[in-house]
PDB file of C-alpha atoms in Angstrom:
ATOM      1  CA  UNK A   1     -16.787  12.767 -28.243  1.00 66.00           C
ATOM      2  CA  UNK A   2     -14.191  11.842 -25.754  1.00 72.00           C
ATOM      3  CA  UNK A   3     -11.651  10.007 -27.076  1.00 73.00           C
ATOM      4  CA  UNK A   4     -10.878   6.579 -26.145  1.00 73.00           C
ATOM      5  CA  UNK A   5      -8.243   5.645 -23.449  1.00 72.00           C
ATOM      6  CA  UNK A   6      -5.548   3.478 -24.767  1.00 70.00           C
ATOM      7  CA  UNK A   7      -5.888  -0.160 -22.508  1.00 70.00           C
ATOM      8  CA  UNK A   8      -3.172  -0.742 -20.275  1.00 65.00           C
ATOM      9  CA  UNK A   9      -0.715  -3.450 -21.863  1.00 65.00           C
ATOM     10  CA  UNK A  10      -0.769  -6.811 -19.928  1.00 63.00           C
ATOM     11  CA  UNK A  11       2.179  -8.242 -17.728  1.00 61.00           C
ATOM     12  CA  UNK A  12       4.254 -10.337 -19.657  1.00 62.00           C
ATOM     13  CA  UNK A  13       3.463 -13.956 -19.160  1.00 64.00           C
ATOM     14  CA  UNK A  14       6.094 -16.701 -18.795  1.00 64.00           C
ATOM     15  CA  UNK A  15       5.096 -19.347 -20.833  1.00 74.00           C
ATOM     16  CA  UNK A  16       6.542 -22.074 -18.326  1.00 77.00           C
ATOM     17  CA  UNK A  17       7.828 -21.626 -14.776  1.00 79.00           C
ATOM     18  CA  UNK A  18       8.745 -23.865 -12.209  1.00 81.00           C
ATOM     19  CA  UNK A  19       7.768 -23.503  -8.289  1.00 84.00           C
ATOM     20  CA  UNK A  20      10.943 -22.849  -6.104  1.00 78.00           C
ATOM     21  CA  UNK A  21      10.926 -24.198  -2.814  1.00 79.00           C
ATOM     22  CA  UNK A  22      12.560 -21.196  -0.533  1.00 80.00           C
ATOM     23  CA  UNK A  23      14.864 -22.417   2.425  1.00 81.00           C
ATOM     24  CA  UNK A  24      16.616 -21.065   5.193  1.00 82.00           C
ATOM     25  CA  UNK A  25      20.505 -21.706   5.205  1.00 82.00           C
ATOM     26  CA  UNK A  26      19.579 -23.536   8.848  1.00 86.00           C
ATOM     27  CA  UNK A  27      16.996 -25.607   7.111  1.00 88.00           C
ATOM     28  CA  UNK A  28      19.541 -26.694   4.139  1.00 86.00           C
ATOM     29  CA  UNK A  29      22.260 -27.781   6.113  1.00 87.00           C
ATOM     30  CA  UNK A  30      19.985 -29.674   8.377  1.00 91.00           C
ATOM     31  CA  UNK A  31      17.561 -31.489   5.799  1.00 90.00           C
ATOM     32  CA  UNK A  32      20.408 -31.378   2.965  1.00 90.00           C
ATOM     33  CA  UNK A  33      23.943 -31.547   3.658  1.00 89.00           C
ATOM     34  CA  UNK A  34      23.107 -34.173   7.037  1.00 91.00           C
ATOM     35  CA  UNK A  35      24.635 -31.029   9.721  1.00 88.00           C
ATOM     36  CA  UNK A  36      27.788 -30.023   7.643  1.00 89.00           C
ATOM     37  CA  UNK A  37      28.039 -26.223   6.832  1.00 87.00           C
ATOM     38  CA  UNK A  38      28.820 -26.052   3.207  1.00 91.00           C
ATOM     39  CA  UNK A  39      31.651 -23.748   2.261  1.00 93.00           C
ATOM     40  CA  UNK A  40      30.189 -22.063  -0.376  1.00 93.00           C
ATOM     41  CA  UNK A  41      27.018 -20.662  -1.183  1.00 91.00           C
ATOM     42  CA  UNK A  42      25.168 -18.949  -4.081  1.00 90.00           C
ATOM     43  CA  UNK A  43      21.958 -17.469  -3.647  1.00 88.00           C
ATOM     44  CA  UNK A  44      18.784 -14.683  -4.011  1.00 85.00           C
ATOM     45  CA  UNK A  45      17.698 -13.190  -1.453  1.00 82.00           C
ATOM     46  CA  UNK A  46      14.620 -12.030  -2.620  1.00 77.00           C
ATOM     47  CA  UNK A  47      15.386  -8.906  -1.646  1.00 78.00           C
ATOM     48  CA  UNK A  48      16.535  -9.653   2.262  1.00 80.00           C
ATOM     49  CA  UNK A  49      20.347  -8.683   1.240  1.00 82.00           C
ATOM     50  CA  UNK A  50      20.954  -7.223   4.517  1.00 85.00           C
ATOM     51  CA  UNK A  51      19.571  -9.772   6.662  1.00 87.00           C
ATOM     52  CA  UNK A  52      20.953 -12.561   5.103  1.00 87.00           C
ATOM     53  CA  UNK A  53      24.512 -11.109   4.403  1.00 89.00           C
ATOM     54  CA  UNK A  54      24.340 -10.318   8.357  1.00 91.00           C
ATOM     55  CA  UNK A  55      23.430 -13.495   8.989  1.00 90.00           C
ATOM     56  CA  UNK A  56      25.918 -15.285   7.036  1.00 91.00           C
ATOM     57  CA  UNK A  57      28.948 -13.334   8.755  1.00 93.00           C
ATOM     58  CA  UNK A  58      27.842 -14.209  12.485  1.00 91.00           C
ATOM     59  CA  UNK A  59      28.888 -17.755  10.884  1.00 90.00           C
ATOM     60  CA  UNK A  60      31.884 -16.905   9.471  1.00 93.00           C
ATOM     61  CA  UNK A  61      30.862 -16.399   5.906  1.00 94.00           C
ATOM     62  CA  UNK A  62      32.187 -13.611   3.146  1.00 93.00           C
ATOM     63  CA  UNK A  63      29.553 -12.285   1.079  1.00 92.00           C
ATOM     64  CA  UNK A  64      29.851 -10.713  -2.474  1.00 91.00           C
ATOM     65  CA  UNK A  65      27.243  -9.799  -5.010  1.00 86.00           C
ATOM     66  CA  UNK A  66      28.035 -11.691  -8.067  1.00 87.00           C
ATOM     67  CA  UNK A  67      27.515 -10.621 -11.407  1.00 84.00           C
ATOM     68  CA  UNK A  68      29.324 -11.883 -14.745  1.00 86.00           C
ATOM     69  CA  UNK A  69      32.847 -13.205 -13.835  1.00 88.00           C
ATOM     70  CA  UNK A  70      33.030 -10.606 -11.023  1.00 88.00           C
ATOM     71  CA  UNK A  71      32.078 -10.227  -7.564  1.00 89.00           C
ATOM     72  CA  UNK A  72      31.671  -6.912  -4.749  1.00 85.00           C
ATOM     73  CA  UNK A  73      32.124  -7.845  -1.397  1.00 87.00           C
ATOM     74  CA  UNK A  74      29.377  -6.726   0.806  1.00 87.00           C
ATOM     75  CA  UNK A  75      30.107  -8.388   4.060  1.00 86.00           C
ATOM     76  CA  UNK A  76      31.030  -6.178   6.364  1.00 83.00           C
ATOM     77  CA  UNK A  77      30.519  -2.715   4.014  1.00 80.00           C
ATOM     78  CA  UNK A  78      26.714  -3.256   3.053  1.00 73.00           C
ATOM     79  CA  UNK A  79      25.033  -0.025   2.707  1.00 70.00           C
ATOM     80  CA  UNK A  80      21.099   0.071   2.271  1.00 67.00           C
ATOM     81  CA  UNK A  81      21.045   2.724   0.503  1.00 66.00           C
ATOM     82  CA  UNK A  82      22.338  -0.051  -2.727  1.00 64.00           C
ATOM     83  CA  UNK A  83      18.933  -1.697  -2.161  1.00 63.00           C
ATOM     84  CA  UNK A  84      16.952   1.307  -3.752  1.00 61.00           C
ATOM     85  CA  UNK A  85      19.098   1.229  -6.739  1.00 59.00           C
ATOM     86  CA  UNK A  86      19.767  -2.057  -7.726  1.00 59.00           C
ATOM     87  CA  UNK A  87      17.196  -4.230 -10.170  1.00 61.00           C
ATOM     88  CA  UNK A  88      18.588  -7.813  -8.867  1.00 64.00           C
ATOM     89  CA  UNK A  89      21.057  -9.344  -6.786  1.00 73.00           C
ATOM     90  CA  UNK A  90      22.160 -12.599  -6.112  1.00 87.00           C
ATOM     91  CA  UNK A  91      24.980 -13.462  -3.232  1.00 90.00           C
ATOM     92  CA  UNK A  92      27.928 -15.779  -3.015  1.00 93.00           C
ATOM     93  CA  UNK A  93      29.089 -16.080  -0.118  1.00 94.00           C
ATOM     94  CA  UNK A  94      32.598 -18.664   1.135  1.00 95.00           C
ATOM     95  CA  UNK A  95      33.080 -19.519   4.783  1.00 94.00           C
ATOM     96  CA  UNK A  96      36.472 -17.353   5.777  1.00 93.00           C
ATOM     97  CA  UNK A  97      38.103 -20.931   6.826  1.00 94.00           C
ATOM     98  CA  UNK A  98      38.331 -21.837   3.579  1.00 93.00           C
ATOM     99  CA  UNK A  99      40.799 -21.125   1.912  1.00 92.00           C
ATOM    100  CA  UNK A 100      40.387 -22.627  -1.766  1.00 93.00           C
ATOM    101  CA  UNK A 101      37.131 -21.255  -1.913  1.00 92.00           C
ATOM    102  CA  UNK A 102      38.728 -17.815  -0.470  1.00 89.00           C
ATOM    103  CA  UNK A 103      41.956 -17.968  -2.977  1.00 92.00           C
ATOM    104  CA  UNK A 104      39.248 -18.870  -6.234  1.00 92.00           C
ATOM    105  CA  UNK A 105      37.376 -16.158  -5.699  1.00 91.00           C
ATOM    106  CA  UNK A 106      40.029 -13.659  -4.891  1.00 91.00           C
ATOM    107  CA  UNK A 107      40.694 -12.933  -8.784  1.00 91.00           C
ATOM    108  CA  UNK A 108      37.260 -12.276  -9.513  1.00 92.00           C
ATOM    109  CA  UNK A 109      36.452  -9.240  -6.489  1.00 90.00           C
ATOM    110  CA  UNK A 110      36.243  -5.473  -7.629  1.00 86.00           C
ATOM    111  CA  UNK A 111      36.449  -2.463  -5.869  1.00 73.00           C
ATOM    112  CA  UNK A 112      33.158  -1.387  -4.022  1.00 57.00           C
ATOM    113  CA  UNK A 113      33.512   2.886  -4.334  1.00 52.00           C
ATOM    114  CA  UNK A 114      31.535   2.733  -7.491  1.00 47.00           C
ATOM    115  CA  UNK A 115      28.693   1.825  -5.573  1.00 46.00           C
ATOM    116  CA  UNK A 116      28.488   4.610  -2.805  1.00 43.00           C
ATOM    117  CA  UNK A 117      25.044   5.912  -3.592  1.00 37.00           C
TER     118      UNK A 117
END
């Protein structure tokens, strides 16, 4: 007799989770911040990087991919080619006017080559 196939393990199930209410940056400022640009913002994309980092520059915004205490600028230098390889990315981005936001994240941006694909 044939032996049995082993059943496929189950997707893991989050015990609790919380419905997210997804935005455009238009939307927020209008319905949120009462017409005022804010001059920082944090974000995921899910997954529209490229749109939303080019978006984000026509209005004067610098972009960066933030992980732990550290940050890889993207605006301007964003190569699809990261999208294949990456497992998760979530932006902040600082309008280029500002320069407190600009000087407190200055200390925190690393060097990009690494991530030539």
């Amino acid at each position: 007799p044939k032996p049995k196939p082993k059943p496929k393990p189950k997707p893991a199930r989050l015990e609790h989770s919380v419905p997210v209410r997804a935005l455009t940056i238009d939307r927020l400022v209008e319905e949120y911040m009462g017409g005022h640009v804010p001059p920082i913002l944090t974000m995921d994309t899910e997954g529209h990087d490229a749109q939303v980092i080019d978006y984000l520059d026509r209005h004067g915004y610098d972009c960066f991919w933030a992980g732990r205490q550290k940050l890889w600028r993207v605006t301007g230098c964003f190569d699809g080619a990261w999208d294949s390889d990456k497992q998760w990315s979530n932006l902040a981005c600082a309008l280029r006017v500002d320069r407190c936001w600009q000087a407190a994240m200055a200390p925190f941006v690393q060097n990009a080559s690494h991530l030539v694909v």
